[in-house]
Coordinates of C-alpha atoms in Angstrom, one line a residue:
M65 CA 28.5 4.3 -42.7
F66 CA 27.0 1.2 -41.4
H67 CA 24.0 -0.4 -43.1
F68 CA 21.7 -2.8 -41.3
V69 CA 19.6 -5.4 -43.1
K70 CA 16.0 -4.0 -43.4
T71 CA 14.1 -7.2 -44.4
A72 CA 14.3 -9.1 -41.1
I73 CA 11.7 -8.9 -38.4
K74 CA 14.5 -8.6 -35.7
N75 CA 17.6 -6.3 -36.1
R76 CA 19.7 -6.8 -32.9
I77 CA 22.0 -3.8 -32.7
K78 CA 25.3 -3.9 -30.8
L79 CA 26.4 -0.6 -28.9
V80 CA 29.8 -0.7 -30.6
S81 CA 28.1 -0.3 -34.1
I82 CA 25.6 2.3 -32.8
L83 CA 28.2 4.7 -31.5
V84 CA 29.4 5.4 -35.0
F85 CA 26.2 7.2 -35.8
G86 CA 27.0 10.0 -33.4
L87 CA 29.4 11.2 -36.1
V88 CA 26.9 11.3 -38.9
L89 CA 26.1 14.9 -39.1
T90 CA 29.0 16.4 -37.0
A91 CA 31.3 17.6 -39.9
Y92 CA 28.1 19.3 -41.3
S93 CA 27.1 21.0 -38.3
Q94 CA 30.5 22.3 -36.7
E95 CA 30.1 25.9 -37.8
I96 CA 26.4 26.3 -37.4
Q97 CA 24.9 28.7 -34.9
Y98 CA 21.8 27.7 -32.9
E99 CA 19.0 29.5 -31.4
T100 CA 16.2 28.3 -29.0
K101 CA 12.7 29.7 -28.8
Q102 CA 10.6 28.6 -25.8
N103 CA 6.9 28.2 -25.0
I104 CA 5.4 29.0 -28.3
P105 CA 1.6 28.3 -28.4
Y106 CA 0.6 26.0 -31.1
Y107 CA -3.2 26.7 -30.9
N108 CA -4.5 30.1 -32.0
A109 CA -5.0 33.0 -29.4
S110 CA -8.8 32.6 -29.3
I111 CA -8.4 28.9 -28.2
N112 CA -5.6 29.7 -25.7
Q113 CA -7.7 32.3 -24.1
A114 CA -10.8 30.2 -23.9
D115 CA -9.0 27.3 -21.9
E116 CA -6.4 27.9 -19.1
Y117 CA -5.2 24.2 -19.3
I118 CA -4.5 24.7 -23.1
N119 CA -2.8 28.0 -22.6
E120 CA -0.5 26.3 -19.9
R121 CA 0.3 23.0 -21.6
C122 CA 0.0 23.5 -25.4
V123 CA 3.3 25.1 -26.1
L124 CA 6.5 24.0 -27.8
D125 CA 10.1 24.9 -27.8
I126 CA 12.3 25.2 -30.9
Y127 CA 16.1 24.6 -31.3
Y128 CA 17.2 25.4 -34.8
P129 CA 20.3 26.3 -36.9
K130 CA 19.8 30.0 -37.5
N131 CA 22.5 30.5 -40.0
T132 CA 21.5 27.9 -42.5
K133 CA 18.7 27.0 -44.9
D134 CA 16.6 24.1 -45.7
F135 CA 17.4 22.0 -42.6
P136 CA 15.5 19.0 -41.5
T137 CA 13.2 19.1 -38.5
I138 CA 12.5 16.5 -35.9
V139 CA 9.3 16.9 -33.8
W140 CA 9.8 15.3 -30.5
F141 CA 7.0 14.1 -28.2
H142 CA 8.1 13.3 -24.6
G143 CA 7.1 10.1 -22.8
G144 CA 5.4 9.7 -19.6
G145 CA 2.4 7.5 -20.0
L146 CA 0.1 10.2 -21.3
T147 CA -0.2 11.2 -17.6
G148 CA 3.2 12.8 -16.9
G149 CA 6.4 14.3 -18.5
E150 CA 7.7 17.5 -19.9
K151 CA 8.8 18.9 -23.2
E152 CA 12.6 18.6 -23.8
I153 CA 15.1 19.1 -26.4
P154 CA 17.3 15.9 -26.3
E155 CA 20.8 16.9 -25.8
Q156 CA 21.8 13.9 -28.0
L157 CA 20.2 15.6 -30.9
M158 CA 21.8 19.0 -30.3
G159 CA 24.3 20.5 -32.6
K160 CA 23.7 18.0 -35.5
G161 CA 22.5 20.3 -38.0
V162 CA 18.8 19.7 -37.5
C163 CA 15.9 21.6 -35.9
I164 CA 14.3 19.9 -32.8
V165 CA 10.8 20.9 -31.8
A166 CA 9.9 19.7 -28.3
V167 CA 6.1 19.5 -27.7
N168 CA 3.9 19.7 -24.5
Y169 CA 0.5 18.3 -24.6
R170 CA -2.4 17.8 -22.4
L171 CA -2.4 15.0 -19.9
S172 CA -4.7 12.3 -18.3
P173 CA -6.6 12.5 -16.1
K174 CA -7.2 16.2 -16.6
V175 CA -8.4 15.3 -20.3
K176 CA -9.1 11.8 -21.7
A177 CA -8.4 10.3 -25.1
P178 CA -8.3 11.4 -27.8
I179 CA -7.5 15.0 -26.6
Y180 CA -3.6 14.4 -26.4
I181 CA -3.6 13.0 -29.8
D182 CA -5.5 16.1 -31.1
D183 CA -2.8 18.4 -29.4
A184 CA 0.0 16.2 -31.0
A185 CA -1.6 16.8 -34.5
A186 CA -2.1 20.5 -33.7
A187 CA 1.7 20.9 -32.8
V188 CA 2.8 19.1 -35.9
S189 CA 0.4 21.3 -38.0
W190 CA 2.0 24.4 -36.5
V191 CA 5.5 23.1 -37.6
F192 CA 4.4 22.6 -41.1
K193 CA 2.9 26.0 -41.3
N194 CA 6.0 27.8 -39.7
V195 CA 9.2 26.1 -39.9
A196 CA 10.0 27.5 -43.4
D197 CA 9.9 31.1 -41.7
L198 CA 13.0 29.9 -39.6
G199 CA 14.7 28.5 -42.7
G200 CA 13.5 24.8 -42.4
D201 CA 12.5 22.5 -45.3
P202 CA 8.8 21.8 -44.9
S203 CA 9.3 18.5 -46.7
L204 CA 11.8 17.4 -44.3
I205 CA 9.7 17.2 -41.2
L206 CA 10.0 14.0 -39.2
V207 CA 8.0 12.9 -36.2
S208 CA 9.5 11.0 -33.2
G209 CA 9.1 10.6 -29.6
H210 CA 9.6 8.0 -26.8
S211 CA 7.1 5.7 -25.1
A212 CA 3.8 7.9 -24.9
G213 CA 5.5 10.2 -27.3
G214 CA 6.2 7.4 -29.8
Y215 CA 2.4 6.3 -29.6
L216 CA 1.4 10.0 -30.4
A217 CA 3.8 10.1 -33.3
S218 CA 2.6 7.0 -34.7
M219 CA -1.1 7.8 -34.3
I220 CA -1.0 10.9 -36.2
G221 CA 1.2 9.6 -38.9
L222 CA -0.8 6.5 -39.6
D223 CA -4.3 8.0 -39.1
K224 CA -4.7 10.6 -41.4
S225 CA -7.9 12.1 -39.8
W226 CA -5.9 13.8 -37.1
L227 CA -3.8 16.1 -39.4
N228 CA -6.5 16.4 -42.1
K229 CA -8.4 18.3 -39.4
Y230 CA -5.7 21.0 -39.6
D231 CA -5.4 20.8 -43.4
I232 CA -2.2 18.8 -43.5
D233 CA -1.7 15.6 -45.2
A234 CA 0.1 13.1 -43.0
D235 CA 1.9 11.7 -46.0
K236 CA 3.7 14.9 -46.2
I237 CA 5.7 13.7 -43.0
A238 CA 9.1 12.8 -44.2
G239 CA 9.5 10.0 -41.6
L240 CA 7.9 8.4 -38.4
I241 CA 10.3 7.1 -35.9
P242 CA 8.7 6.1 -32.7
F243 CA 10.8 4.9 -29.8
S244 CA 9.3 2.0 -27.9
G245 CA 5.7 3.1 -28.6
H246 CA 2.4 1.4 -28.2
A247 CA 1.2 -0.2 -31.5
I248 CA -1.9 -1.4 -29.8
T249 CA -4.4 0.9 -27.9
H250 CA -2.4 2.8 -25.3
F251 CA -2.6 1.5 -21.7
T252 CA -3.6 4.9 -20.4
V253 CA -6.6 4.9 -22.8
R254 CA -7.4 1.4 -21.7
E255 CA -7.3 2.4 -18.0
E256 CA -9.5 5.4 -18.8
R257 CA -12.1 2.9 -20.2
G258 CA -11.6 0.5 -17.2
I259 CA -9.9 -2.1 -19.4
P260 CA -7.0 -4.0 -17.5
G261 CA -3.4 -3.6 -18.8
T262 CA -3.0 -7.2 -19.6
Q263 CA -6.1 -7.0 -22.1
P264 CA -4.7 -5.8 -25.5
I265 CA -7.2 -3.8 -27.7
V266 CA -6.7 -2.9 -31.3
D267 CA -9.3 -0.2 -32.1
S268 CA -9.3 3.3 -33.7
L269 CA -7.0 4.6 -31.1
A270 CA -4.2 1.9 -31.9
P271 CA -1.6 2.6 -34.6
L272 CA -2.1 -1.0 -35.8
Y273 CA -5.6 -0.2 -36.7
H274 CA -4.5 2.2 -39.3
V275 CA -2.0 -0.1 -41.2
R276 CA -1.7 1.3 -44.8
P277 CA 0.8 1.0 -47.7
D278 CA 1.1 4.8 -48.5
A279 CA 2.3 5.9 -44.9
P280 CA 5.5 7.8 -44.5
P281 CA 8.7 5.8 -44.1
L282 CA 8.1 3.9 -40.6
L283 CA 11.4 3.2 -38.3
L284 CA 10.3 1.3 -35.2
I285 CA 12.8 1.1 -32.4
T286 CA 12.3 -0.8 -29.2
G287 CA 14.3 -2.2 -26.4
D288 CA 15.3 -5.8 -25.7
R289 CA 12.1 -7.9 -25.8
E290 CA 13.3 -9.4 -22.4
L291 CA 13.8 -6.1 -20.9
E292 CA 11.0 -3.9 -22.3
L293 CA 7.6 -3.1 -21.1
L294 CA 4.9 -5.8 -21.2
G295 CA 4.6 -7.0 -24.9
R296 CA 6.1 -3.6 -26.3
Y297 CA 8.7 -5.5 -28.7
E298 CA 5.9 -7.9 -29.9
E299 CA 3.4 -5.3 -30.7
N300 CA 5.9 -3.3 -32.7
A301 CA 7.0 -6.4 -34.5
Y302 CA 3.5 -7.2 -35.4
L303 CA 2.9 -3.6 -36.6
M304 CA 6.0 -4.1 -38.8
R305 CA 4.8 -7.3 -40.4
M306 CA 1.3 -5.9 -41.0
M307 CA 2.7 -2.9 -42.7
K308 CA 4.7 -5.0 -44.8
I309 CA 1.9 -7.3 -45.6
A310 CA -0.2 -4.2 -46.5
G311 CA 2.4 -3.3 -49.1
H312 CA 4.4 -0.7 -47.3
K313 CA 7.8 -0.6 -48.6
E314 CA 9.7 1.3 -45.9
T315 CA 9.1 -0.3 -42.4
T316 CA 11.9 -1.2 -40.3
L317 CA 12.2 -2.5 -36.9
Y318 CA 15.3 -2.4 -34.6
E319 CA 15.4 -4.3 -31.3
L320 CA 18.4 -2.8 -29.1
D321 CA 20.0 -5.7 -27.4
G322 CA 20.6 -5.1 -23.7
Y323 CA 18.4 -2.1 -23.3
G324 CA 15.1 -1.8 -21.6
H325 CA 12.3 0.7 -22.0
G326 CA 14.7 3.6 -21.4
M327 CA 16.5 3.0 -24.6
T328 CA 16.7 6.4 -26.1
E329 CA 20.6 6.8 -25.8
P330 CA 21.3 4.3 -28.3
A331 CA 18.2 5.0 -30.4
F332 CA 19.0 8.8 -30.9
P333 CA 21.9 7.9 -33.5
L334 CA 19.6 5.8 -35.4
L335 CA 17.2 8.7 -35.5
L336 CA 19.9 11.0 -36.8
K337 CA 21.0 8.2 -39.4
E338 CA 17.3 8.1 -40.5
V339 CA 17.2 11.9 -41.0
Q340 CA 20.4 11.8 -43.1
R341 CA 19.0 8.8 -45.2
I342 CA 15.7 10.6 -46.0
K343 CA 17.5 14.0 -46.7
E344 CA 20.0 12.2 -49.1
E345 CA 17.1 10.3 -50.8
K346 CA 15.3 13.5 -51.3
N347 CA 18.4 15.3 -52.7
N348 CA 18.8 12.4 -55.1
D349 CA 15.3 12.6 -56.3
K350 CA 15.8 16.1 -57.4

């Protein structure tokens, strides 16, 4: 197992090292059988029946190991700038002994902020309340996503008010792993307000606004700063630094050398490694 230094602002990771992580959970999962359930509503029936768009978009898919117990769960939010995209179960995460929950949420311009953040919270709440029925461990739910999905993961994990609405403590999330997500207010939120994309905003709809020492473990992953979207590495670096200054002891930032915004392929093994680390830490604390 490779270990990377977790105290530096910049961790440049070479592909030759990353490939090793694809083997992390393979031996554990070889004999496991998997099942997929699709298009499960995460709002209750009365809400779904009252709103056609909620009924269409606010659904999730679950891919889970059906013949094992107490497995970890990764909630995965798709990217697409909060204006597009579809739920997906990433192939690179399949067959690794973990449950994957792929979430759809409502999109701009049909809705505006903060509706899609509320959808993300409702979906994670559903997972907390139902994953045990499938055999999952509710204390091992991690939240991740790419780009807009990474932004949603950070928002509901750092701003506790979103999950509090559904009687879930955000600190019960075992880990937050946003891939190339905004740390400032998302550009689509700014566009909805008529604010130029080159004008950064940090308000209550920015993960940076909710820096706190008691948040779940936070693993930030971006592409190469020279190849990423405008300022994406830098705002994540600032979030990492401010979390550490606030006293958060488990914030890490990885910058993937040679990869642009579409950096999911080398990032997925890091996500699986983080799942394994948190699972082993939990077992050691028993």
